[in-house]
Tab-separated table of C-alpha atoms in Angstrom:
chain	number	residue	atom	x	y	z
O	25	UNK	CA	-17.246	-18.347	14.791
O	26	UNK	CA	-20.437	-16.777	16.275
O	27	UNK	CA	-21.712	-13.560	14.863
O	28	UNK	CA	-20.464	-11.747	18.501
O	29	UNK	CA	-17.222	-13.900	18.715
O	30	UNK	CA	-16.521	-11.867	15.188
O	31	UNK	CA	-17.661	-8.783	16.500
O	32	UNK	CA	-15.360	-8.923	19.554
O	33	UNK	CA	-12.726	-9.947	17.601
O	34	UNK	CA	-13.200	-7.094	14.827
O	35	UNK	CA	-13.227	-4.832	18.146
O	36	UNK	CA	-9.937	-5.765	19.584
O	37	UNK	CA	-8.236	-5.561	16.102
O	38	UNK	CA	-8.835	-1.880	16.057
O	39	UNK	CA	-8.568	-1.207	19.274
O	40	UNK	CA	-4.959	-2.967	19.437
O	41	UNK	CA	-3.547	-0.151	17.325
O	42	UNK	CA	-3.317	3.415	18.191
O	43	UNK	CA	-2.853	6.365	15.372
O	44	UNK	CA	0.100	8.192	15.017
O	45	UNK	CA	-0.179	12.061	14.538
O	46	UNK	CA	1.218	13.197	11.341
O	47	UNK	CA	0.900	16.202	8.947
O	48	UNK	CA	1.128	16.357	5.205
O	49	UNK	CA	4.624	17.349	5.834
O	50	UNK	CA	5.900	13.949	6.210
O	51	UNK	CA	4.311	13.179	2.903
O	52	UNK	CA	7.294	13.346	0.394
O	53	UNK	CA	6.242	12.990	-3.375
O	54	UNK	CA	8.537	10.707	-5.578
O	55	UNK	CA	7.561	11.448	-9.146
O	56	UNK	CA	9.630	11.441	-12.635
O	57	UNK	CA	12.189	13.847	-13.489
O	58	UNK	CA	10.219	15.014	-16.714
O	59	UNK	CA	6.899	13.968	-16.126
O	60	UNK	CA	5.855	14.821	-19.904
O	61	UNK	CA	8.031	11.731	-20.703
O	62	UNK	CA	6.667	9.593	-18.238
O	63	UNK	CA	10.074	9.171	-16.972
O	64	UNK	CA	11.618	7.408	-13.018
O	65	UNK	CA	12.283	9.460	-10.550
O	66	UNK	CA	15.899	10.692	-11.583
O	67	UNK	CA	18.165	10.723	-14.598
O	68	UNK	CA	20.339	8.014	-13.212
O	69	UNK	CA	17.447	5.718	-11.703
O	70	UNK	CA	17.136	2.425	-13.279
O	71	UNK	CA	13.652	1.750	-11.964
O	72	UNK	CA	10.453	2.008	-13.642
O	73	UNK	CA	8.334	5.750	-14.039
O	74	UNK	CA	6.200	6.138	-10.601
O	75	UNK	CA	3.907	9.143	-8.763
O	76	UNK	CA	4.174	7.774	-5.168
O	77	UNK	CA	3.900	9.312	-1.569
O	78	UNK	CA	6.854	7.978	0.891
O	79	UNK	CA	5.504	8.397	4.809
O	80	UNK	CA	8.215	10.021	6.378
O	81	UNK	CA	9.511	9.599	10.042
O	82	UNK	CA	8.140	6.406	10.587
O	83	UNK	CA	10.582	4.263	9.446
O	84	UNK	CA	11.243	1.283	11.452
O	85	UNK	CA	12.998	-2.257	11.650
O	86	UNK	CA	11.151	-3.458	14.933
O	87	UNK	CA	7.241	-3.714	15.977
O	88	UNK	CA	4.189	-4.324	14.934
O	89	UNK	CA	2.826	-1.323	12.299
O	90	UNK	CA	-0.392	-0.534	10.257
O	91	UNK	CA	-0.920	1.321	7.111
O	92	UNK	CA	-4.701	2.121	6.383
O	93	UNK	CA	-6.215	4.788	3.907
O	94	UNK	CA	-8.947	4.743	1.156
O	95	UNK	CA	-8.396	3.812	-2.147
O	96	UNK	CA	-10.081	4.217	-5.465
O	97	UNK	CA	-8.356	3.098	-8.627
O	98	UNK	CA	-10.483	4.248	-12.300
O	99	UNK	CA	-11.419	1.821	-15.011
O	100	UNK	CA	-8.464	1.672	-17.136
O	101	UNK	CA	-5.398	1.348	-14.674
O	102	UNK	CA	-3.866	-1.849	-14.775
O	103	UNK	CA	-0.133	-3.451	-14.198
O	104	UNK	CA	0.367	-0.741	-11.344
O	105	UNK	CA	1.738	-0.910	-7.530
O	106	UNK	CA	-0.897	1.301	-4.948
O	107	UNK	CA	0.851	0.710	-1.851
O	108	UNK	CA	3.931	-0.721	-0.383
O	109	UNK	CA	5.526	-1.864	2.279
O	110	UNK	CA	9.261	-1.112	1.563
O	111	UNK	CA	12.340	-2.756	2.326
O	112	UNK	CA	12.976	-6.473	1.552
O	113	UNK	CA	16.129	-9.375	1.530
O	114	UNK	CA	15.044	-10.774	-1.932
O	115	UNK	CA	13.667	-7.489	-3.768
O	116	UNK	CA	13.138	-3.791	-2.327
O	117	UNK	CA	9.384	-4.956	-1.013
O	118	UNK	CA	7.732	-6.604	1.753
O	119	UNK	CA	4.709	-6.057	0.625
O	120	UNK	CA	3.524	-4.936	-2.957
O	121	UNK	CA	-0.623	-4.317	-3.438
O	122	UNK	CA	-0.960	-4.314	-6.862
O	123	UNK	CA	-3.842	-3.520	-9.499
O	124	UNK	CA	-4.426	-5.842	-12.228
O	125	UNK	CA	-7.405	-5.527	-14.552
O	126	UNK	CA	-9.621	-4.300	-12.246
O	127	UNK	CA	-8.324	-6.470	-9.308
O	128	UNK	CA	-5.880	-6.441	-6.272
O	129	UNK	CA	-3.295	-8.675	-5.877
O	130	UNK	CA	0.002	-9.295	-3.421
O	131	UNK	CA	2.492	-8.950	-6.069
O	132	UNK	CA	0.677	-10.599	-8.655
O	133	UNK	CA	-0.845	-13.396	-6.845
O	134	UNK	CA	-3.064	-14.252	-4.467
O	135	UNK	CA	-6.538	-12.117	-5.841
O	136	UNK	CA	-7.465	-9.903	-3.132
O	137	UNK	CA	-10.780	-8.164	-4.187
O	138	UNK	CA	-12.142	-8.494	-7.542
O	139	UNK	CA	-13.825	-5.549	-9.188
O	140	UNK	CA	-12.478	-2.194	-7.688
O	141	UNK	CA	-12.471	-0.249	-10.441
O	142	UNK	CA	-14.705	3.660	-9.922
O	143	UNK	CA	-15.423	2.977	-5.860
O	144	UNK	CA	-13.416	3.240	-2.848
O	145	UNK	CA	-12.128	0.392	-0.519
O	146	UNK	CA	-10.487	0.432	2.666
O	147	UNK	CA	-7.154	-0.934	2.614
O	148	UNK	CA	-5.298	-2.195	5.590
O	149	UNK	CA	-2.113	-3.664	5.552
O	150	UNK	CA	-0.656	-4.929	8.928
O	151	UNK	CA	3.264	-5.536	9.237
O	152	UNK	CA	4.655	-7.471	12.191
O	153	UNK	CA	8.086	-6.640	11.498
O	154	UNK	CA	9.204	-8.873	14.989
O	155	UNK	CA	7.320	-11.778	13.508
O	156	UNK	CA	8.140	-11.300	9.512
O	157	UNK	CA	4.344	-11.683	8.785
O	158	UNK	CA	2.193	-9.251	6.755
O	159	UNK	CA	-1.511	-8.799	6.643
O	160	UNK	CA	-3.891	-7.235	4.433
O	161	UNK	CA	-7.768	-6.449	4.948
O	162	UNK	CA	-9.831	-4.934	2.569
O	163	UNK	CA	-12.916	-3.067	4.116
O	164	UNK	CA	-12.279	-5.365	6.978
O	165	UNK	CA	-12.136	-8.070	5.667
O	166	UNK	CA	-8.579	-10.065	5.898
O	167	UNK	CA	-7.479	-11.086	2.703
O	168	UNK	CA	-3.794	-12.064	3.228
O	169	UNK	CA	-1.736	-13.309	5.607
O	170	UNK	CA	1.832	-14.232	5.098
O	171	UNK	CA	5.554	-14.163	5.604
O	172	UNK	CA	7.054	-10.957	4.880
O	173	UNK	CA	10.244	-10.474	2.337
O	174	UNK	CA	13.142	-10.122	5.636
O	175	UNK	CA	14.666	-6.838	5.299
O	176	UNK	CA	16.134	-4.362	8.449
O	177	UNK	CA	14.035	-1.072	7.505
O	178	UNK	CA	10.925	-0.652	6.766
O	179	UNK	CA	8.341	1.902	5.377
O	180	UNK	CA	4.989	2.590	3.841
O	181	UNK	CA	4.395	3.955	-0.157
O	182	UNK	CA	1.029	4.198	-1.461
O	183	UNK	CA	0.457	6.175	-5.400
O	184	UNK	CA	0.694	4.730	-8.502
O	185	UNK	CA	4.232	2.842	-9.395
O	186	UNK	CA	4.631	1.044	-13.076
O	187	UNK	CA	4.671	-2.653	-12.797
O	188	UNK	CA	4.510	-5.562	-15.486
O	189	UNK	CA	1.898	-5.038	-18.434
O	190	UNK	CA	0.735	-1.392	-17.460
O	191	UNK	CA	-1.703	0.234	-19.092
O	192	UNK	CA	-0.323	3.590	-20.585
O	193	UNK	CA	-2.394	5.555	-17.770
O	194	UNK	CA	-2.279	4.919	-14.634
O	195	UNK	CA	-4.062	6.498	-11.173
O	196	UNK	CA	-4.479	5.973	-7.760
O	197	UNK	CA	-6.751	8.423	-5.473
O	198	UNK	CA	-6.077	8.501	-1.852
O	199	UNK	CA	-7.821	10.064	1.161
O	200	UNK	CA	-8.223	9.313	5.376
O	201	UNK	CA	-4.433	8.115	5.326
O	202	UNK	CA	-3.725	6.817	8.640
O	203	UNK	CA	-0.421	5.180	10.470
């Protein structure tokens, strides 16, 4: 591909999406119960402790639908979810971007970027719901594509949620959240 094939191309990719308005007011916080004991999100929750952000009002089950924001993730943080895509036939995710010593995965494989630990990235994750495909670009740069998990509802999660071999701190910055 030609240096201005790839610029054309990067064009129409964000110029096929248009941003939805939202305030901090659809941003609902899902943290533990007793956050001094590290604890899920409610006394009779069987899932693991979490500090997330759930976009609300923009569920859907139909469509084609973006997620981007900034990310930074500090040395240290490891076997932690950043951002989903909820909703799945097989498990409660479509879509699960994941830190790993100092790397992102999909779940826990494929590698995404390598080395994000102390600097911010931008993450994109693209969701053809129509399709079942998912897609995710780091600082424009696609680094995924694939089928998604099925499911009939959809909707975006970004934060820190515990995952396999987590380090006993965990932390996810966001800003320039965008759907």
């Amino acid at each position: 591909m030609s240096s201005t094939s790839f610029v054309v191309a990067l064009a129409l990719f964000h110029l096929s999406f248009f941003h939805l308005n939202f305030h901090q007011s659809k941003f609902e916080v899902q943290k533990p119960y007793d956050v001094s004991q590290d604890q899920p999100v409610s006394t009779s929750s069987g899932s693991l402790p979490r500090t997330e952000i759930r976009i609300r009002g923009y569920d859907y089950s139909s469509g084609t639908w973006q997620f981007e924001g900034y990310g930074y993730v500090p040395s240290g943080t490891t076997g932690v979810s950043i951002m989903q895509v909820f909703g799945g036939s097989s498990r409660a995710t479509t879509l699960m971007v994941r830190v790993y010593d100092g790397s992102l995965t999909n779940y826990r494989s494929p590698v995404l970027a390598s080395n994000i630990y102390n600097k911010w990235f931008r993450l994109n994750v693209i969701h053809n719901a129509d399709a079942g495909r998912v897609q995710i670009y780091i600082d424009g740069t696609l680094k995924y594509d694939g089928s998604d998990d099925g499911g009939s509802s959809h909707y975006f999660k970004f934060g820190v949620y515990t995952q396999n071999d987590p380090s006993s701190y965990m932390e996810s910055r966001w800003k320039g959240i965008k759907v």
